[in-house]
Short mmCIF file of N, CA and C in Angstrom, two decimals:
data_model
loop_
_atom_site.label_atom_id
_atom_site.label_comp_id
_atom_site.label_asym_id
_atom_site.label_seq_id
_atom_site.Cartn_x
_atom_site.Cartn_y
_atom_site.Cartn_z
N MET K 180 42.39 -39.81 195.72
CA MET K 180 41.84 -38.55 196.15
C MET K 180 40.76 -38.11 195.16
N LYS K 181 39.69 -37.56 195.69
CA LYS K 181 38.59 -37.06 194.86
C LYS K 181 38.79 -35.57 194.62
N SER K 182 39.63 -35.27 193.63
CA SER K 182 40.01 -33.89 193.35
C SER K 182 38.82 -33.02 192.96
N ASN K 183 37.92 -33.56 192.14
CA ASN K 183 36.77 -32.75 191.71
C ASN K 183 35.89 -32.37 192.90
N GLN K 184 35.69 -33.30 193.80
CA GLN K 184 34.90 -33.02 195.01
C GLN K 184 35.62 -31.98 195.87
N PHE K 185 36.92 -32.12 196.00
CA PHE K 185 37.73 -31.19 196.78
C PHE K 185 37.64 -29.78 196.19
N LEU K 186 37.86 -29.67 194.88
CA LEU K 186 37.83 -28.36 194.22
C LEU K 186 36.43 -27.75 194.25
N GLY K 187 35.40 -28.60 194.16
CA GLY K 187 34.03 -28.12 194.26
C GLY K 187 33.75 -27.52 195.62
N ARG K 188 34.26 -28.17 196.65
CA ARG K 188 34.08 -27.66 198.01
C ARG K 188 34.82 -26.33 198.18
N LEU K 189 36.01 -26.26 197.66
CA LEU K 189 36.80 -25.03 197.73
C LEU K 189 36.04 -23.90 197.04
N LYS K 190 35.52 -24.17 195.85
CA LYS K 190 34.79 -23.16 195.09
C LYS K 190 33.50 -22.76 195.81
N SER K 191 32.80 -23.74 196.40
CA SER K 191 31.55 -23.42 197.11
C SER K 191 31.79 -22.53 198.32
N MET K 192 33.01 -22.55 198.83
CA MET K 192 33.40 -21.68 199.94
C MET K 192 33.80 -20.30 199.43
N GLY K 193 33.85 -20.14 198.11
CA GLY K 193 34.29 -18.87 197.52
C GLY K 193 35.80 -18.69 197.60
N LYS K 194 36.52 -19.79 197.66
CA LYS K 194 37.98 -19.77 197.80
C LYS K 194 38.62 -20.43 196.59
N ASN K 195 39.96 -20.32 196.52
CA ASN K 195 40.71 -20.94 195.43
C ASN K 195 42.02 -21.52 195.98
N VAL K 196 42.82 -22.08 195.09
CA VAL K 196 44.07 -22.73 195.50
C VAL K 196 45.05 -21.72 196.10
N ASP K 197 45.05 -20.49 195.61
CA ASP K 197 45.92 -19.46 196.20
C ASP K 197 45.57 -19.23 197.67
N TRP K 198 44.27 -19.17 197.96
CA TRP K 198 43.82 -19.02 199.35
C TRP K 198 44.29 -20.21 200.18
N LEU K 199 44.13 -21.42 199.63
CA LEU K 199 44.54 -22.62 200.35
C LEU K 199 46.04 -22.59 200.64
N GLU K 200 46.82 -22.18 199.67
CA GLU K 200 48.27 -22.09 199.86
C GLU K 200 48.60 -21.15 201.03
N ARG K 201 47.95 -19.99 201.06
CA ARG K 201 48.19 -19.03 202.15
C ARG K 201 47.76 -19.60 203.51
N GLN K 202 46.62 -20.26 203.54
CA GLN K 202 46.13 -20.83 204.80
C GLN K 202 47.04 -21.94 205.31
N MET K 203 47.53 -22.76 204.41
CA MET K 203 48.45 -23.83 204.81
C MET K 203 49.73 -23.24 205.37
N THR K 204 50.26 -22.20 204.73
CA THR K 204 51.47 -21.54 205.22
C THR K 204 51.24 -20.95 206.61
N LYS K 205 50.10 -20.29 206.81
CA LYS K 205 49.76 -19.72 208.12
C LYS K 205 49.69 -20.79 209.19
N ASN K 206 49.35 -22.01 208.79
CA ASN K 206 49.22 -23.11 209.74
C ASN K 206 50.44 -24.02 209.77
N GLY K 207 51.58 -23.51 209.27
CA GLY K 207 52.84 -24.22 209.41
C GLY K 207 53.15 -25.25 208.34
N GLU K 208 52.37 -25.30 207.27
CA GLU K 208 52.62 -26.25 206.18
C GLU K 208 52.95 -25.48 204.92
N GLN K 209 54.22 -25.22 204.71
CA GLN K 209 54.68 -24.49 203.52
C GLN K 209 54.56 -25.40 202.31
N VAL K 210 53.69 -25.06 201.38
CA VAL K 210 53.53 -25.83 200.16
C VAL K 210 53.18 -24.85 199.04
N SER K 211 53.80 -25.05 197.89
CA SER K 211 53.59 -24.11 196.78
C SER K 211 52.28 -24.42 196.06
N ARG K 212 51.83 -23.43 195.33
CA ARG K 212 50.62 -23.56 194.53
C ARG K 212 50.79 -24.70 193.52
N SER K 213 51.95 -24.77 192.87
CA SER K 213 52.20 -25.82 191.88
C SER K 213 52.21 -27.21 192.53
N ALA K 214 52.73 -27.29 193.75
CA ALA K 214 52.74 -28.57 194.46
C ALA K 214 51.33 -29.02 194.80
N ILE K 215 50.47 -28.06 195.16
CA ILE K 215 49.07 -28.40 195.45
C ILE K 215 48.42 -28.96 194.20
N TYR K 216 48.63 -28.31 193.06
CA TYR K 216 48.04 -28.79 191.81
C TYR K 216 48.57 -30.18 191.43
N LYS K 217 49.85 -30.45 191.67
CA LYS K 217 50.41 -31.78 191.39
C LYS K 217 49.72 -32.83 192.26
N LYS K 218 49.47 -32.48 193.50
CA LYS K 218 48.78 -33.40 194.41
C LYS K 218 47.34 -33.63 193.97
N LEU K 219 46.68 -32.57 193.50
CA LEU K 219 45.31 -32.70 193.02
C LEU K 219 45.22 -33.53 191.73
N ARG K 220 46.27 -33.49 190.92
CA ARG K 220 46.31 -34.29 189.68
C ARG K 220 46.75 -35.73 189.95
N GLY K 221 47.16 -36.03 191.18
CA GLY K 221 47.59 -37.38 191.51
C GLY K 221 49.04 -37.67 191.21
N GLU K 222 49.82 -36.64 190.92
CA GLU K 222 51.24 -36.83 190.64
C GLU K 222 52.05 -37.04 191.92
N SER K 223 51.51 -36.59 193.03
CA SER K 223 52.09 -36.84 194.35
C SER K 223 50.92 -36.84 195.34
N GLU K 224 51.22 -37.07 196.60
CA GLU K 224 50.16 -37.17 197.60
C GLU K 224 50.36 -36.14 198.71
N PHE K 225 49.24 -35.72 199.29
CA PHE K 225 49.31 -34.87 200.47
C PHE K 225 49.82 -35.72 201.64
N THR K 226 50.62 -35.10 202.49
CA THR K 226 51.08 -35.79 203.70
C THR K 226 49.94 -35.78 204.72
N ALA K 227 50.08 -36.61 205.74
CA ALA K 227 49.07 -36.66 206.79
C ALA K 227 48.91 -35.29 207.46
N GLN K 228 50.01 -34.60 207.70
CA GLN K 228 49.95 -33.28 208.33
C GLN K 228 49.27 -32.27 207.41
N GLN K 229 49.54 -32.34 206.12
CA GLN K 229 48.88 -31.44 205.17
C GLN K 229 47.37 -31.69 205.14
N ILE K 230 46.98 -32.96 205.16
CA ILE K 230 45.55 -33.30 205.18
C ILE K 230 44.90 -32.76 206.45
N LYS K 231 45.61 -32.85 207.56
CA LYS K 231 45.09 -32.33 208.83
C LYS K 231 44.86 -30.82 208.74
N VAL K 232 45.82 -30.10 208.20
CA VAL K 232 45.70 -28.64 208.07
C VAL K 232 44.58 -28.28 207.10
N ILE K 233 44.52 -28.95 205.96
CA ILE K 233 43.47 -28.68 204.98
C ILE K 233 42.10 -28.92 205.60
N SER K 234 41.95 -30.02 206.30
CA SER K 234 40.67 -30.34 206.94
C SER K 234 40.28 -29.28 207.94
N LYS K 235 41.26 -28.73 208.63
CA LYS K 235 40.99 -27.67 209.61
C LYS K 235 40.54 -26.39 208.93
N VAL K 236 41.29 -25.93 207.93
CA VAL K 236 40.97 -24.64 207.31
C VAL K 236 39.73 -24.72 206.43
N MET K 237 39.39 -25.92 205.94
CA MET K 237 38.20 -26.06 205.11
C MET K 237 37.01 -26.61 205.89
N ASN K 238 37.19 -26.78 207.18
CA ASN K 238 36.13 -27.25 208.08
C ASN K 238 35.52 -28.58 207.64
N PHE K 239 36.38 -29.52 207.23
CA PHE K 239 35.90 -30.85 206.88
C PHE K 239 35.56 -31.63 208.14
N THR K 240 34.48 -32.38 208.10
CA THR K 240 34.23 -33.35 209.16
C THR K 240 35.20 -34.50 208.94
N ASN K 241 35.31 -35.37 209.91
CA ASN K 241 36.18 -36.54 209.76
C ASN K 241 35.72 -37.38 208.58
N ASP K 242 34.41 -37.58 208.45
CA ASP K 242 33.88 -38.37 207.34
C ASP K 242 34.17 -37.73 205.99
N GLU K 243 34.03 -36.41 205.89
CA GLU K 243 34.33 -35.71 204.64
C GLU K 243 35.80 -35.87 204.28
N MET K 244 36.66 -35.72 205.27
CA MET K 244 38.10 -35.85 205.05
C MET K 244 38.43 -37.26 204.54
N LEU K 245 37.87 -38.27 205.18
CA LEU K 245 38.15 -39.64 204.75
C LEU K 245 37.62 -39.89 203.35
N ASP K 246 36.43 -39.39 203.05
CA ASP K 246 35.82 -39.59 201.74
C ASP K 246 36.63 -38.93 200.63
N ILE K 247 37.11 -37.73 200.87
CA ILE K 247 37.84 -36.99 199.82
C ILE K 247 39.27 -37.49 199.65
N PHE K 248 39.98 -37.72 200.73
CA PHE K 248 41.41 -38.03 200.62
C PHE K 248 41.72 -39.52 200.52
N PHE K 249 40.81 -40.37 200.98
CA PHE K 249 41.10 -41.80 201.01
C PHE K 249 39.99 -42.55 200.29
N GLU K 250 40.25 -42.94 199.04
CA GLU K 250 39.23 -43.60 198.25
C GLU K 250 38.93 -45.01 198.76
N GLU K 251 39.94 -45.68 199.26
CA GLU K 251 39.73 -47.01 199.81
C GLU K 251 40.20 -47.03 201.24
N LEU K 252 39.31 -47.49 202.12
CA LEU K 252 39.70 -47.64 203.52
C LEU K 252 40.21 -49.05 203.73
N VAL K 253 41.31 -49.16 204.41
CA VAL K 253 41.91 -50.46 204.68
C VAL K 253 41.52 -50.85 206.09
N SER K 254 41.04 -52.09 206.25
CA SER K 254 40.64 -52.54 207.58
C SER K 254 41.75 -53.26 208.28
#
């Protein structure tokens, strides 16, 4: 995962991890602020459903989502 790119996008939107936590909860994905930070540090991974919700609330295109969350594409 490209955490710096992700956090840069979040910041460019004028948002932060607290906002993301609230948006994920509103969209049915209960995840704590500390869990988000662990995922951003690479200590654990976002689930497919979490990636879907994040992409929705942050308005990622499919290409942006793949670039940020999946460093290597498997054919």
